[in-house]
Coordinates of C-alpha atoms in Angstrom, one line a residue:
Chain A
M1 CA 26.4 23.3 20.6
D2 CA 24.1 21.3 22.5
N3 CA 22.8 17.8 21.1
E4 CA 19.4 19.1 20.2
K5 CA 20.7 22.1 18.2
Y6 CA 23.2 19.9 16.6
L7 CA 20.5 17.4 15.2
K8 CA 18.6 20.4 14.0
E9 CA 21.8 21.6 12.3
V10 CA 22.1 18.3 10.6
L11 CA 18.3 18.3 9.5
K12 CA 19.1 21.6 8.1
S13 CA 22.1 20.6 6.2
Q14 CA 20.1 17.7 4.7
T15 CA 17.1 19.9 3.5
L16 CA 17.3 20.2 -0.2
S17 CA 16.5 23.7 -1.4
F18 CA 13.5 24.2 -3.9
D19 CA 15.6 25.6 -6.6
G20 CA 18.6 23.3 -6.1
P21 CA 20.1 20.9 -8.9
E22 CA 18.9 17.8 -7.3
L23 CA 15.2 18.8 -7.2
A24 CA 15.5 20.5 -10.6
A25 CA 16.9 17.0 -12.0
L26 CA 14.1 15.2 -10.2
Q27 CA 11.4 17.4 -11.7
Q28 CA 12.9 17.1 -15.2
H29 CA 13.0 13.3 -14.9
R30 CA 9.5 13.4 -13.5
A31 CA 8.1 15.3 -16.5
D32 CA 10.1 12.9 -19.0
V33 CA 8.6 9.7 -17.3
E34 CA 5.2 11.2 -17.2
N35 CA 5.4 12.1 -21.0
L36 CA 7.0 8.6 -21.8
L37 CA 4.0 6.9 -20.0
R38 CA 1.2 9.1 -21.1
D39 CA 2.5 8.5 -24.7
H40 CA 2.8 4.7 -24.3
F41 CA -0.5 4.2 -22.6
S42 CA -2.4 7.0 -24.3
E43 CA -5.5 4.6 -24.4
S44 CA -5.5 3.9 -20.7
S45 CA -5.3 7.6 -19.0
P46 CA -3.2 6.6 -16.2
T47 CA -3.4 8.7 -13.0
I48 CA 0.2 9.9 -12.5
R49 CA 1.2 11.5 -9.2
Y50 CA 4.1 12.0 -6.8
G51 CA 4.8 9.7 -3.7
G52 CA 8.0 8.8 -2.0
S53 CA 9.9 11.0 0.4
K54 CA 9.2 14.2 -1.4
A55 CA 5.5 13.9 -1.1
K56 CA 5.9 12.5 2.6
G57 CA 8.1 15.6 3.7
T58 CA 10.7 13.2 4.7
M59 CA 13.4 14.0 2.0
I60 CA 17.0 14.0 3.0
R61 CA 20.0 15.4 0.9
D62 CA 21.9 11.9 1.3
A63 CA 19.0 9.6 0.1
Y64 CA 16.3 11.6 -1.6
D65 CA 13.8 9.9 -3.8
L66 CA 10.7 10.2 -5.8
D67 CA 7.9 7.8 -6.4
I68 CA 6.1 8.3 -9.6
I69 CA 2.7 6.4 -9.2
S70 CA 1.1 5.3 -12.3
Y71 CA -2.3 3.8 -11.7
F72 CA -4.5 2.5 -14.1
P73 CA -8.4 2.7 -14.2
N74 CA -10.0 -0.5 -12.6
D75 CA -11.9 -1.2 -15.8
D76 CA -8.8 -0.7 -18.3
T77 CA -7.1 -3.5 -19.7
A78 CA -5.2 -1.7 -22.5
A79 CA -2.4 -1.5 -20.2
G80 CA -2.4 -4.9 -19.2
V81 CA -5.0 -7.7 -18.2
T82 CA -3.3 -8.7 -15.2
L83 CA -1.4 -6.7 -12.5
E84 CA 1.7 -8.6 -13.6
D85 CA 1.0 -7.6 -17.2
I86 CA 0.7 -4.0 -16.2
Y87 CA 4.0 -4.0 -14.3
N88 CA 5.8 -5.8 -17.1
N89 CA 4.3 -3.3 -19.8
V90 CA 5.4 -0.3 -17.8
R91 CA 8.8 -1.8 -17.4
T92 CA 9.1 -2.4 -21.2
A93 CA 7.9 1.3 -21.8
L94 CA 10.5 2.6 -19.5
S95 CA 13.3 0.4 -20.9
K96 CA 13.2 2.4 -24.1
E97 CA 14.6 5.4 -22.3
Y98 CA 16.2 4.1 -19.0
M99 CA 18.1 1.1 -17.3
V100 CA 15.2 -0.3 -15.3
E101 CA 16.0 -2.2 -12.1
Q102 CA 13.0 -4.3 -10.8
K103 CA 11.9 -4.0 -7.3
P104 CA 9.1 -6.0 -5.6
S105 CA 6.2 -3.6 -6.6
A106 CA 8.2 -0.7 -8.3
L107 CA 10.7 0.0 -11.0
R108 CA 13.8 1.9 -10.5
I109 CA 15.1 3.9 -13.3
K110 CA 18.7 4.7 -14.0
G111 CA 20.6 6.2 -16.9
N112 CA 21.3 4.2 -19.8
S113 CA 23.3 6.5 -21.8
K114 CA 27.1 6.8 -22.5
E115 CA 27.3 9.8 -20.1
N116 CA 25.2 8.6 -17.2
L117 CA 25.2 4.8 -17.4
G118 CA 23.8 3.1 -14.2
V119 CA 23.4 6.7 -12.5
D120 CA 20.5 6.4 -10.1
F121 CA 17.7 9.0 -11.0
H122 CA 16.2 8.4 -7.4
I123 CA 13.0 7.7 -9.0
D124 CA 10.8 4.7 -8.6
V125 CA 7.8 4.2 -10.9
V126 CA 5.1 2.4 -9.2
P127 CA 2.4 0.8 -11.5
G128 CA -0.8 -0.3 -10.1
R129 CA -4.6 -0.7 -10.8
Y130 CA -7.4 1.0 -8.8
T131 CA -9.7 -1.4 -7.1
D132 CA -12.8 0.5 -8.2
A133 CA -14.2 3.6 -9.8
S134 CA -13.6 5.8 -6.7
K135 CA -9.9 5.9 -7.6
S136 CA -8.9 5.3 -4.1
D137 CA -7.4 2.1 -3.0
V138 CA -5.2 0.3 -5.6
F139 CA -3.8 -3.1 -6.3
L140 CA -0.2 -3.4 -6.8
Y141 CA 1.8 -6.4 -8.3
R142 CA 4.3 -7.9 -6.0
S143 CA 7.1 -9.9 -7.7
S144 CA 8.4 -11.4 -4.4
G145 CA 6.7 -13.0 -1.3
E146 CA 3.9 -15.5 -1.2
K147 CA 1.0 -12.9 -2.3
K148 CA 1.5 -11.7 -5.6
R149 CA -0.9 -8.8 -5.1
L150 CA -0.9 -5.9 -2.4
K151 CA -3.9 -3.7 -1.7
T152 CA -2.8 -0.2 -0.7
N153 CA -3.8 3.5 -0.8
L154 CA -1.2 6.3 -1.5
D155 CA -3.0 9.0 0.5
V156 CA -3.3 6.9 3.6
H157 CA 0.4 6.2 3.4
L158 CA 1.2 9.9 2.8
N159 CA -1.1 11.0 5.6
H160 CA 0.2 8.5 8.0
I161 CA 3.8 9.7 7.6
K162 CA 3.0 13.4 7.1
N163 CA 0.8 13.6 10.2
S164 CA 2.9 11.3 12.3
G165 CA 4.3 14.1 14.5
V166 CA 7.7 12.6 14.1
T167 CA 9.0 13.5 10.6
E168 CA 12.2 15.0 12.0
A169 CA 13.1 11.7 13.7
I170 CA 12.2 9.8 10.5
R171 CA 14.5 12.0 8.5
L172 CA 17.3 11.5 10.9
M173 CA 16.8 7.8 11.0
K174 CA 16.7 7.6 7.2
L175 CA 20.1 9.4 7.3
W176 CA 21.4 6.9 9.8
R177 CA 20.0 4.2 7.5
T178 CA 22.0 5.6 4.5
R179 CA 25.2 6.4 6.3
N180 CA 25.4 2.9 7.8
G181 CA 24.4 1.4 4.5
L182 CA 21.4 -0.7 6.0
S183 CA 19.2 -2.5 3.7
I184 CA 15.8 -2.0 5.5
T185 CA 13.5 0.0 3.0
H186 CA 12.6 3.5 3.7
F187 CA 9.0 2.6 4.1
A188 CA 9.6 -0.1 6.7
L189 CA 11.9 2.2 8.5
E190 CA 9.2 5.1 8.6
L191 CA 6.5 2.6 9.8
L192 CA 8.8 1.4 12.6
V193 CA 9.9 4.8 13.8
I194 CA 6.3 6.1 13.7
K195 CA 5.0 2.9 15.7
L196 CA 8.0 3.1 18.4
L197 CA 7.3 6.7 18.8
K198 CA 3.7 6.9 18.9
K199 CA 3.6 7.8 22.6
R200 CA 6.9 9.8 22.5
Q201 CA 6.1 12.6 19.9
S202 CA 6.6 15.3 22.4
S203 CA 10.1 14.0 23.4
S204 CA 13.2 15.6 22.4
L205 CA 15.0 14.4 19.1
T206 CA 17.8 13.0 21.1
E207 CA 15.3 11.1 23.3
Q208 CA 13.3 9.8 20.3
L209 CA 16.3 8.5 18.6
E210 CA 17.9 6.9 21.6
Y211 CA 14.6 5.1 22.3
V212 CA 14.3 3.7 18.8
W213 CA 17.8 2.5 18.8
K214 CA 17.5 0.9 22.3
E215 CA 14.3 -0.9 21.0
M216 CA 16.1 -2.1 17.9
R217 CA 19.2 -3.3 20.2
D218 CA 17.2 -4.9 23.0
N219 CA 14.0 -5.8 21.3
I220 CA 14.4 -6.5 17.8
D221 CA 12.6 -9.7 17.5
N222 CA 9.5 -8.4 18.9
L223 CA 9.2 -5.4 16.6
S224 CA 6.6 -5.5 13.8
I225 CA 5.0 -3.2 11.4
E226 CA 1.7 -2.9 9.6
D227 CA 0.6 -1.4 6.4
P228 CA -1.6 1.5 7.5
A229 CA -3.4 1.2 4.2
N230 CA -4.2 -2.5 4.8
P231 CA -3.2 -3.6 8.3
T232 CA -4.4 -7.1 8.3
G233 CA -4.3 -7.7 4.6
N234 CA -0.6 -6.9 3.5
D235 CA 2.1 -9.1 5.2
L236 CA 5.2 -6.9 5.7
S237 CA 7.2 -9.4 7.4
D238 CA 9.7 -9.8 4.6
L239 CA 10.5 -6.3 5.1
L240 CA 11.9 -7.1 8.4
S241 CA 13.7 -10.3 7.7
A242 CA 15.8 -12.2 10.0
T243 CA 19.0 -10.6 8.3
I244 CA 17.6 -7.1 8.4
R245 CA 16.6 -7.4 12.3
S246 CA 20.1 -8.6 13.1
T247 CA 21.8 -6.0 11.2
L248 CA 19.4 -3.2 12.8
S249 CA 20.1 -4.6 16.1
Y250 CA 23.9 -4.6 15.7
V251 CA 24.2 -1.3 14.2
A252 CA 21.8 0.2 16.8
G253 CA 24.0 -1.1 19.5
T254 CA 27.2 0.4 18.1
T255 CA 25.4 3.6 17.5
L256 CA 24.4 3.8 21.1
K257 CA 27.9 2.8 22.2
G258 CA 29.2 5.6 19.9
I259 CA 27.1 8.2 21.5
E260 CA 28.3 7.0 24.9
D261 CA 31.8 7.2 24.0
S262 CA 32.1 10.1 21.7
G263 CA 28.9 12.0 21.5
W264 CA 26.5 12.5 18.8
E265 CA 28.8 13.8 16.2
A266 CA 30.2 10.3 16.1
I267 CA 26.9 9.1 14.6
F268 CA 26.1 11.8 12.1
G269 CA 29.5 13.4 11.6
E270 CA 30.1 17.1 11.6
V271 CA 27.5 19.1 10.0
E272 CA 28.3 19.3 6.5
E273 CA 29.0 22.5 4.7
N274 CA 26.9 23.7 1.8
E275 CA 28.3 23.4 -1.8
D276 CA 29.8 26.9 -1.7
N277 CA 33.7 26.6 -1.9
K278 CA 33.4 22.8 -1.8
T279 CA 35.4 22.6 -5.1
A280 CA 38.1 24.8 -3.7
R281 CA 38.3 22.8 -0.4
L282 CA 38.3 19.6 -2.5
K283 CA 41.2 20.8 -4.5
V284 CA 43.0 21.7 -1.2
A285 CA 42.3 18.3 0.1
A286 CA 43.9 16.9 -3.1
S287 CA 47.0 18.9 -2.6
S288 CA 47.4 17.7 0.8
V289 CA 47.5 14.0 -0.4
V290 CA 50.9 12.4 0.5
K291 CA 50.6 9.4 -1.7
P292 CA 48.8 10.2 -4.9
T293 CA 47.2 7.3 -6.9
K294 CA 46.0 7.1 -10.4
P295 CA 42.8 5.0 -11.3
W296 CA 42.8 2.6 -14.3
L297 CA 40.0 0.5 -15.8
D298 CA 40.3 -3.3 -16.3
Y299 CA 38.4 -4.2 -19.4
E300 CA 38.4 -7.8 -18.5
K301 CA 36.2 -7.1 -15.4
G302 CA 33.1 -6.2 -17.2
M303 CA 33.7 -3.2 -19.4
V304 CA 33.8 -3.5 -23.0
Chain B
M1 CA 41.1 -27.4 1.6
R2 CA 42.4 -24.2 2.9
K3 CA 40.3 -22.1 5.3
V4 CA 39.1 -18.5 4.2
W5 CA 41.4 -15.9 5.6
Y6 CA 39.1 -14.6 8.4
K7 CA 38.5 -18.2 9.6
E8 CA 42.2 -19.0 9.3
N9 CA 43.2 -15.8 11.0
P10 CA 40.2 -14.5 13.0
A11 CA 42.5 -12.0 14.7
L12 CA 43.1 -10.1 11.5
L13 CA 39.4 -9.4 11.1
V14 CA 39.1 -8.1 14.8
E15 CA 42.0 -6.0 14.2
M16 CA 40.5 -4.6 11.0
K17 CA 37.4 -3.7 12.8
E18 CA 39.1 -2.1 15.7
E19 CA 41.4 -0.1 13.6
I20 CA 38.7 1.7 11.5
K21 CA 36.0 2.1 14.2
D22 CA 37.0 5.6 15.2
D23 CA 37.6 7.1 11.8
F24 CA 35.0 5.2 9.8
P25 CA 32.2 4.5 12.4
N26 CA 29.6 4.3 9.6
L27 CA 31.4 1.4 7.9
H28 CA 30.3 -2.1 9.3
F29 CA 31.5 -5.6 8.5
Y30 CA 29.3 -8.5 7.5
E31 CA 29.9 -12.1 6.4
S32 CA 27.9 -12.7 3.3
N33 CA 28.2 -15.9 1.2
G34 CA 31.6 -16.8 2.6
V35 CA 33.2 -13.6 2.0
I36 CA 33.6 -10.3 4.3
V37 CA 31.7 -7.3 3.2
V38 CA 32.0 -3.9 4.4
E39 CA 29.2 -1.5 3.8
G40 CA 28.4 2.1 4.8
S41 CA 29.2 5.7 4.1
F42 CA 32.6 6.7 3.3
P43 CA 33.6 10.3 4.0
I44 CA 36.1 12.5 2.0
R45 CA 37.6 14.4 4.9
H46 CA 40.2 17.3 5.1
D47 CA 41.1 19.0 8.2
K48 CA 38.6 16.8 10.1
K49 CA 35.8 18.1 8.1
S50 CA 33.7 15.9 5.8
L51 CA 33.6 17.5 2.3
D52 CA 31.5 14.6 0.7
R53 CA 30.2 11.2 1.1
Y54 CA 29.8 8.0 -0.9
S55 CA 27.8 4.8 -0.2
I56 CA 30.5 2.1 -0.7
K57 CA 30.6 -1.8 -0.4
I58 CA 33.9 -3.4 0.0
T59 CA 34.3 -7.2 -0.6
F60 CA 37.3 -9.2 0.8
L61 CA 37.7 -12.2 -1.4
K62 CA 38.6 -15.6 -0.1
D63 CA 42.3 -15.0 -0.7
Y64 CA 42.4 -11.7 1.1
P65 CA 45.1 -10.1 1.9
K66 CA 46.7 -11.6 -1.4
S67 CA 43.9 -10.1 -3.4
I68 CA 42.9 -6.6 -3.5
P69 CA 39.4 -5.8 -2.0
I70 CA 36.8 -4.9 -4.4
V71 CA 35.4 -1.5 -3.9
E72 CA 32.0 -0.5 -5.1
E73 CA 30.0 2.6 -5.2
V74 CA 26.4 1.5 -4.4
G75 CA 24.7 4.8 -4.3
G76 CA 24.3 5.0 -8.1
R77 CA 26.0 8.3 -7.9
I78 CA 28.8 7.6 -10.1
P79 CA 28.2 6.9 -13.9
R80 CA 29.6 3.3 -14.9
T81 CA 31.6 4.8 -17.7
L82 CA 35.2 4.7 -18.6
D83 CA 36.0 8.3 -17.9
R84 CA 34.9 7.7 -14.4
H85 CA 37.0 4.5 -14.0
M86 CA 34.0 2.2 -12.9
N87 CA 33.0 -0.9 -14.6
E88 CA 29.3 -1.4 -15.4
K89 CA 29.0 -3.4 -12.0
G90 CA 29.9 -0.2 -10.2
E91 CA 33.4 -1.7 -9.1
A92 CA 36.2 1.1 -8.8
C93 CA 39.3 0.4 -10.5
L94 CA 41.5 2.2 -7.9
F95 CA 45.0 1.5 -9.3
L96 CA 46.9 -0.5 -11.8
P97 CA 47.8 -4.0 -10.0
E98 CA 51.3 -3.4 -11.0
Q99 CA 51.3 -0.6 -8.5
R100 CA 50.1 -2.4 -5.5
S101 CA 53.6 -2.7 -3.9
E102 CA 53.9 1.3 -4.1
I103 CA 50.5 2.1 -3.1
W104 CA 49.2 -0.7 -0.8
P105 CA 51.8 -3.5 -0.3
I106 CA 50.7 -6.8 1.1
G107 CA 50.8 -6.5 4.9
S108 CA 49.4 -3.0 4.9
T109 CA 46.5 -2.2 7.0
F110 CA 42.7 -1.9 5.9
L111 CA 43.0 1.6 7.3
E112 CA 45.7 2.4 5.0
F113 CA 43.6 1.2 2.1
L114 CA 40.7 3.4 2.9
N115 CA 43.1 6.3 3.7
C116 CA 45.0 6.1 0.5
P117 CA 43.6 4.5 -2.6
V118 CA 40.0 4.5 -1.6
H119 CA 40.2 8.2 -0.3
N120 CA 42.0 9.4 -3.3
F121 CA 39.6 7.6 -5.7
F122 CA 36.5 9.1 -4.4
L123 CA 38.0 12.6 -3.8
G124 CA 38.9 12.6 -7.7
Q125 CA 35.2 11.5 -8.4
S126 CA 34.0 14.6 -6.3
L127 CA 36.2 16.8 -8.3
V128 CA 35.4 15.2 -11.7
E129 CA 31.7 15.5 -10.7
R130 CA 32.3 19.3 -10.5
G131 CA 33.9 19.5 -13.9
E132 CA 37.5 19.4 -12.7
A133 CA 40.3 17.2 -13.8
W134 CA 41.3 14.1 -12.0
P135 CA 43.6 15.6 -9.4
F136 CA 46.6 12.9 -9.6
G137 CA 46.0 12.1 -13.1
V138 CA 44.8 8.6 -14.7
W139 CA 46.1 5.7 -16.3
D140 CA 44.6 5.1 -19.8
H141 CA 42.1 2.2 -19.9
G142 CA 42.7 -1.5 -20.3
V143 CA 45.9 -2.4 -22.2
R144 CA 46.9 1.1 -23.0
G145 CA 47.2 1.8 -19.3
I146 CA 49.5 -1.3 -18.8
R147 CA 51.6 -0.2 -21.8
D148 CA 51.9 3.3 -20.5
Y149 CA 52.9 2.0 -17.0
Y150 CA 55.8 -0.3 -18.4
V151 CA 57.1 2.3 -21.0
Q152 CA 57.6 4.7 -18.1
L153 CA 59.1 2.0 -16.0
F154 CA 61.5 0.8 -18.5
G155 CA 62.0 4.2 -20.1
T156 CA 61.6 3.1 -23.7
E157 CA 58.8 3.2 -26.2
D158 CA 60.2 0.2 -28.0
M159 CA 57.8 -2.6 -27.2
D160 CA 60.3 -5.4 -28.1
I161 CA 62.4 -4.3 -25.3
V162 CA 59.4 -3.7 -22.9
I163 CA 58.4 -7.2 -23.5
K164 CA 62.0 -8.6 -22.9
F165 CA 62.2 -6.8 -19.7
M166 CA 58.7 -8.2 -18.7
L167 CA 60.0 -11.7 -19.5
F168 CA 62.7 -11.2 -17.1
I169 CA 60.3 -10.3 -14.4
I170 CA 58.3 -13.6 -15.1
A171 CA 61.2 -15.8 -15.2
P172 CA 61.5 -18.3 -12.5
K173 CA 65.1 -17.1 -11.9
I174 CA 67.5 -14.7 -13.7
K175 CA 71.3 -14.8 -13.9
G176 CA 73.9 -12.3 -13.9
H177 CA 75.6 -13.6 -16.9
W178 CA 72.5 -13.3 -19.0
P179 CA 72.5 -10.5 -21.7
C180 CA 70.5 -7.5 -20.3
P181 CA 67.2 -7.0 -22.0
C182 CA 67.8 -3.3 -22.6
G183 CA 69.8 -4.3 -25.6
N184 CA 73.1 -2.6 -24.9
G185 CA 75.1 -5.8 -25.2
K186 CA 76.1 -5.9 -21.6
R187 CA 75.7 -8.6 -19.2
L188 CA 72.7 -8.3 -16.8
R189 CA 75.2 -8.0 -13.8
G190 CA 76.8 -5.0 -15.2
C191 CA 73.5 -3.3 -16.2
H192 CA 69.9 -3.7 -15.0
F193 CA 70.6 -6.5 -12.5
P194 CA 69.6 -4.7 -9.4
F195 CA 66.7 -2.9 -10.9
L196 CA 65.2 -6.1 -12.3
L197 CA 65.8 -8.0 -8.8
E198 CA 63.8 -5.1 -7.1
L199 CA 60.9 -5.3 -9.8
R200 CA 60.7 -9.0 -9.4
D201 CA 60.0 -8.3 -5.8
K202 CA 57.5 -5.6 -6.4
I203 CA 55.4 -6.9 -9.2
P204 CA 53.7 -10.2 -8.4
R205 CA 54.6 -12.7 -11.2
N206 CA 50.9 -13.4 -12.0
V207 CA 50.1 -9.7 -12.5
A208 CA 53.0 -9.3 -14.8
Q209 CA 52.2 -12.5 -16.5
R210 CA 48.8 -11.2 -17.2
S211 CA 49.8 -7.8 -18.4
L212 CA 52.4 -9.4 -20.7
Q213 CA 49.8 -11.5 -22.3
F214 CA 47.6 -8.5 -22.9
L215 CA 50.6 -6.7 -24.5
L216 CA 51.6 -9.7 -26.7
E217 CA 47.9 -10.1 -27.8
A218 CA 47.6 -6.5 -28.7
K219 CA 50.9 -6.3 -30.4
S220 CA 50.0 -9.4 -32.5
G221 CA 46.5 -7.9 -33.1
K222 CA 44.7 -11.0 -31.5
R223 CA 43.3 -8.9 -28.7
K224 CA 40.2 -7.4 -30.0
L225 CA 40.0 -4.4 -27.7
K226 CA 38.7 -1.2 -28.9
D227 CA 41.7 0.6 -27.8
N228 CA 44.3 -1.8 -29.2
L229 CA 46.9 0.7 -30.2
I230 CA 50.1 -1.4 -30.0

């Protein structure tokens, strides 16, 4: 299989089917979250929409997520007087049903029941307030960084990525990020890939990826990203911190070396099989284990 | 003050990176807050094919290789529940500490750690996620698992005898003329002496000491664990 065909097969294996269990679970959680927010903020009539990789067309099986944006009208104060109040009130509402992890502008929801404690539902709830009655731009609260307020626009973000002409490269770079445990956010990685490939939209996927990695390896300190919804107003420098830059550069270097030494399969692995027969294959794998081990659980280390 | 392991023995770290780079190219080493951390995607492979993957983080504490690396599932895929053998921090409990010398004795490689207990644990998770049983069984949680291990090891359910055996593992030294803890009236040298000498080599004293303390507390009712059955 040639390299281009291989990468297309990787992308195919990373595509979630519309009637698959992952998307069905996402839809169910989305409905539950929307009902919860509408009940809790019935006076405020928030606008609730999809964002994240599902809306951008950059979803991958290994790291799919869904942003549920919950924007309140500009003249509403029932959901909170300040942006921070809105963020905290949405967090409180979600905490009734979920374990909530605070992110700089979003709230990640996870399971809090006995059966699914800590399970990541791949859903970020993003609270915000429209800047005016046109319901276009929004202000988001930001819990970290110098500025506590971001001005942004969901549609500008979605269009910037959907119409970038490089969504396949973005999906593969997201897979690379996940496979290597990198801490750069999906948003920052998407912006970086789009910027680097601005003049290389017609290049092959192998050329696009190698170019991005070479830039990361050789030129990481000179790379920057801007928020397309507010290029001069939102400082995204903390999304590309010194630690993130050095890690990206290092892993990009090992990736290029891996391609040179062993080819593309060294980077994304063999194309993974679909779910059919996976249980049977896992059982075969278990039966061939030479030294079986049994797990235990130490109550003294955090489980009571 | 003693240096951390990777500063005292930098060659070991280089060796670890080198030995896993072909089989696990997506696992990367970082230094973070004075400890070494490995992060990335861990594949469950069979016949050179990847059947599943987990996002993991492995932390090598300052006293590595004496201590067992801490393995976490960081993708939020596995529930932090008793049945999945994950504590609420997302740390995996790969095996009973008593079994270390059988599974991954001190001096074994990092590659062996990945290919044995880590592989087996996540292979088990993939099967359990699909509604199957743990492929190699499980130890019961907490003190019950410890009790079961020693009951099997000493071949008796009599906890007084189990505890006597454990005291012989912990003792600074044991002598052949002492009465055997099995209670048959013989001297140690004519009974369980070789067995106990082997166990004293296999089970670290601090591990046996900790387990004994748990068993004694459970026996006396002082240990307020919900699974206190002894």
